Structure formats: C-alpha cells, structure tokens
PDB file of C-alpha atoms in Angstrom:
ATOM      1  CA  UNK A   1       0.000   0.000   0.000  1.00 93.00           C
ATOM      2  CA  UNK A   2       1.375   3.415  -0.955  1.00 95.00           C
ATOM      3  CA  UNK A   3       1.500   6.388   1.401  1.00 96.00           C
ATOM      4  CA  UNK A   4      -0.211   9.762   1.303  1.00 97.00           C
ATOM      5  CA  UNK A   5       1.233  12.947  -0.241  1.00 97.00           C
ATOM      6  CA  UNK A   6       3.560  11.299  -2.762  1.00 97.00           C
ATOM      7  CA  UNK A   7       4.978  12.897  -5.876  1.00 98.00           C
ATOM      8  CA  UNK A   8       7.199  10.475  -7.762  1.00 97.00           C
ATOM      9  CA  UNK A   9       8.358  10.791 -11.341  1.00 97.00           C
ATOM     10  CA  UNK A  10      10.605   9.034 -13.813  1.00 95.00           C
ATOM     11  CA  UNK A  11      11.448   9.267 -17.489  1.00 95.00           C
ATOM     12  CA  UNK A  12      11.616   6.401 -19.932  1.00 93.00           C
ATOM     13  CA  UNK A  13      14.008   6.806 -22.852  1.00 92.00           C
ATOM     14  CA  UNK A  14      12.997   4.404 -25.566  1.00 88.00           C
ATOM     15  CA  UNK A  15      11.804   4.729 -29.131  1.00 82.00           C
ATOM     16  CA  UNK A  16       9.259   1.984 -28.599  1.00 88.00           C
ATOM     17  CA  UNK A  17       8.160   0.198 -25.430  1.00 90.00           C
ATOM     18  CA  UNK A  18       5.115  -1.442 -23.910  1.00 93.00           C
ATOM     19  CA  UNK A  19       3.883  -1.051 -20.330  1.00 94.00           C
ATOM     20  CA  UNK A  20       2.024  -4.062 -18.963  1.00 94.00           C
ATOM     21  CA  UNK A  21       0.110  -3.548 -15.730  1.00 93.00           C
ATOM     22  CA  UNK A  22       0.335  -6.652 -13.561  1.00 93.00           C
ATOM     23  CA  UNK A  23      -1.728  -5.000 -10.814  1.00 92.00           C
ATOM     24  CA  UNK A  24      -3.438  -1.609 -10.593  1.00 94.00           C
ATOM     25  CA  UNK A  25      -5.598  -0.285  -7.748  1.00 94.00           C
ATOM     26  CA  UNK A  26      -5.597   3.451  -6.964  1.00 96.00           C
ATOM     27  CA  UNK A  27      -8.140   5.767  -5.347  1.00 95.00           C
ATOM     28  CA  UNK A  28     -11.409   6.261  -7.234  1.00 95.00           C
ATOM     29  CA  UNK A  29     -12.219   9.097  -9.642  1.00 95.00           C
ATOM     30  CA  UNK A  30     -13.568  12.349  -8.177  1.00 94.00           C
ATOM     31  CA  UNK A  31     -17.147  13.665  -8.328  1.00 96.00           C
ATOM     32  CA  UNK A  32     -16.766  14.883 -11.920  1.00 96.00           C
ATOM     33  CA  UNK A  33     -15.255  11.555 -13.069  1.00 94.00           C
ATOM     34  CA  UNK A  34     -11.637  12.754 -13.314  1.00 95.00           C
ATOM     35  CA  UNK A  35      -8.412  11.362 -11.858  1.00 95.00           C
ATOM     36  CA  UNK A  36      -7.484  14.174  -9.462  1.00 95.00           C
ATOM     37  CA  UNK A  37      -6.981  12.299  -6.178  1.00 96.00           C
ATOM     38  CA  UNK A  38      -4.368   9.543  -6.590  1.00 97.00           C
ATOM     39  CA  UNK A  39      -3.216   8.881 -10.136  1.00 97.00           C
ATOM     40  CA  UNK A  40      -0.491   7.662 -12.432  1.00 97.00           C
ATOM     41  CA  UNK A  41       0.117  10.047 -15.309  1.00 96.00           C
ATOM     42  CA  UNK A  42       1.776   8.736 -18.451  1.00 94.00           C
ATOM     43  CA  UNK A  43       2.582  11.723 -20.637  1.00 88.00           C
ATOM     44  CA  UNK A  44      -0.807  13.490 -20.744  1.00 89.00           C
ATOM     45  CA  UNK A  45      -2.975  10.493 -19.790  1.00 91.00           C
ATOM     46  CA  UNK A  46      -4.041  10.142 -16.135  1.00 95.00           C
ATOM     47  CA  UNK A  47      -4.979   6.700 -14.773  1.00 95.00           C
ATOM     48  CA  UNK A  48      -6.744   5.991 -11.480  1.00 95.00           C
ATOM     49  CA  UNK A  49      -9.202   3.619  -9.805  1.00 92.00           C
ATOM     50  CA  UNK A  50      -8.819   0.119 -11.272  1.00 85.00           C
ATOM     51  CA  UNK A  51      -9.518   1.092 -14.857  1.00 77.00           C
ATOM     52  CA  UNK A  52      -6.365  -0.136 -16.621  1.00 85.00           C
ATOM     53  CA  UNK A  53      -7.425  -2.976 -18.857  1.00 74.00           C
ATOM     54  CA  UNK A  54      -4.676  -3.275 -21.457  1.00 81.00           C
ATOM     55  CA  UNK A  55      -1.034  -2.595 -22.201  1.00 90.00           C
ATOM     56  CA  UNK A  56       0.058   0.934 -23.034  1.00 91.00           C
ATOM     57  CA  UNK A  57       2.295   1.375 -26.041  1.00 91.00           C
ATOM     58  CA  UNK A  58       4.937   4.106 -25.811  1.00 90.00           C
ATOM     59  CA  UNK A  59       5.990   5.495 -29.170  1.00 86.00           C
ATOM     60  CA  UNK A  60       7.912   8.652 -28.302  1.00 86.00           C
ATOM     61  CA  UNK A  61      11.616   8.918 -27.547  1.00 88.00           C
ATOM     62  CA  UNK A  62      10.952  10.238 -24.012  1.00 92.00           C
ATOM     63  CA  UNK A  63       7.969   9.356 -21.814  1.00 94.00           C
ATOM     64  CA  UNK A  64       7.379  10.804 -18.363  1.00 95.00           C
ATOM     65  CA  UNK A  65       5.566   8.898 -15.610  1.00 96.00           C
ATOM     66  CA  UNK A  66       4.228  10.764 -12.568  1.00 97.00           C
ATOM     67  CA  UNK A  67       2.633   9.092  -9.548  1.00 98.00           C
ATOM     68  CA  UNK A  68       0.739  11.641  -7.441  1.00 97.00           C
ATOM     69  CA  UNK A  69      -1.291  11.003  -4.275  1.00 98.00           C
ATOM     70  CA  UNK A  70      -3.341  13.256  -2.066  1.00 97.00           C
ATOM     71  CA  UNK A  71      -3.362  13.205   1.738  1.00 96.00           C
ATOM     72  CA  UNK A  72      -6.573  11.277   2.445  1.00 93.00           C
ATOM     73  CA  UNK A  73      -7.016   7.668   1.245  1.00 93.00           C
ATOM     74  CA  UNK A  74      -4.488   5.063   0.123  1.00 94.00           C
ATOM     75  CA  UNK A  75      -4.906   1.866  -1.858  1.00 95.00           C
ATOM     76  CA  UNK A  76      -2.821  -1.097  -2.967  1.00 94.00           C
ATOM     77  CA  UNK A  77      -1.005   0.749  -5.774  1.00 95.00           C
ATOM     78  CA  UNK A  78       0.319  -0.684  -9.015  1.00 95.00           C
ATOM     79  CA  UNK A  79       2.907  -3.052 -10.412  1.00 94.00           C
ATOM     80  CA  UNK A  80       4.039  -2.738 -13.998  1.00 94.00           C
ATOM     81  CA  UNK A  81       6.469  -4.323 -16.391  1.00 94.00           C
ATOM     82  CA  UNK A  82       8.124  -2.659 -19.374  1.00 93.00           C
ATOM     83  CA  UNK A  83       9.271  -4.459 -22.488  1.00 92.00           C
TER      84      UNK A  83
END
C-alpha cells in the first residue's frame, strides 16, 4: 500500500516500449469523473481507480511517468512491467 502525499516521477528513454500492468488499484475518480486524487500520469494520460485494462504502447523517444497522491485515502497501488 502506498502512502499519502507522494509525488514520484521518472522518465523512460525508448523509441518503442510497452507497459504491462500486472496489478493496478488506486483511489477512485472524483465527483466529476476525473483522476485528481491519486493517479499515475503517463505523458498526458491520467490513470486511477482500477480502470487499466490493457497494455500501453509508448511510441515517443521520451515518456514521463508521474505518480501523485493526495493526503486522504491510500490503496494497494500498481505493479508494472516494461518491455
């Protein structure tokens, strides 16, 4: 389980890669159905809740991942593999 008030980021340098989510469970979407509480952002796409259902293909030379959490509720988190 992850902790509150996190801000983690990393960059992936690869012309082509695939992210496979082995597990994914973050805090639910907010009242207007957006990922503003706890989320994983991959470039401009924010992921939250348990709504990751497939691999994500990375096709740019540099991809930024940001994991952001608020200070209220925590969940199990995520586990991913890159190939």
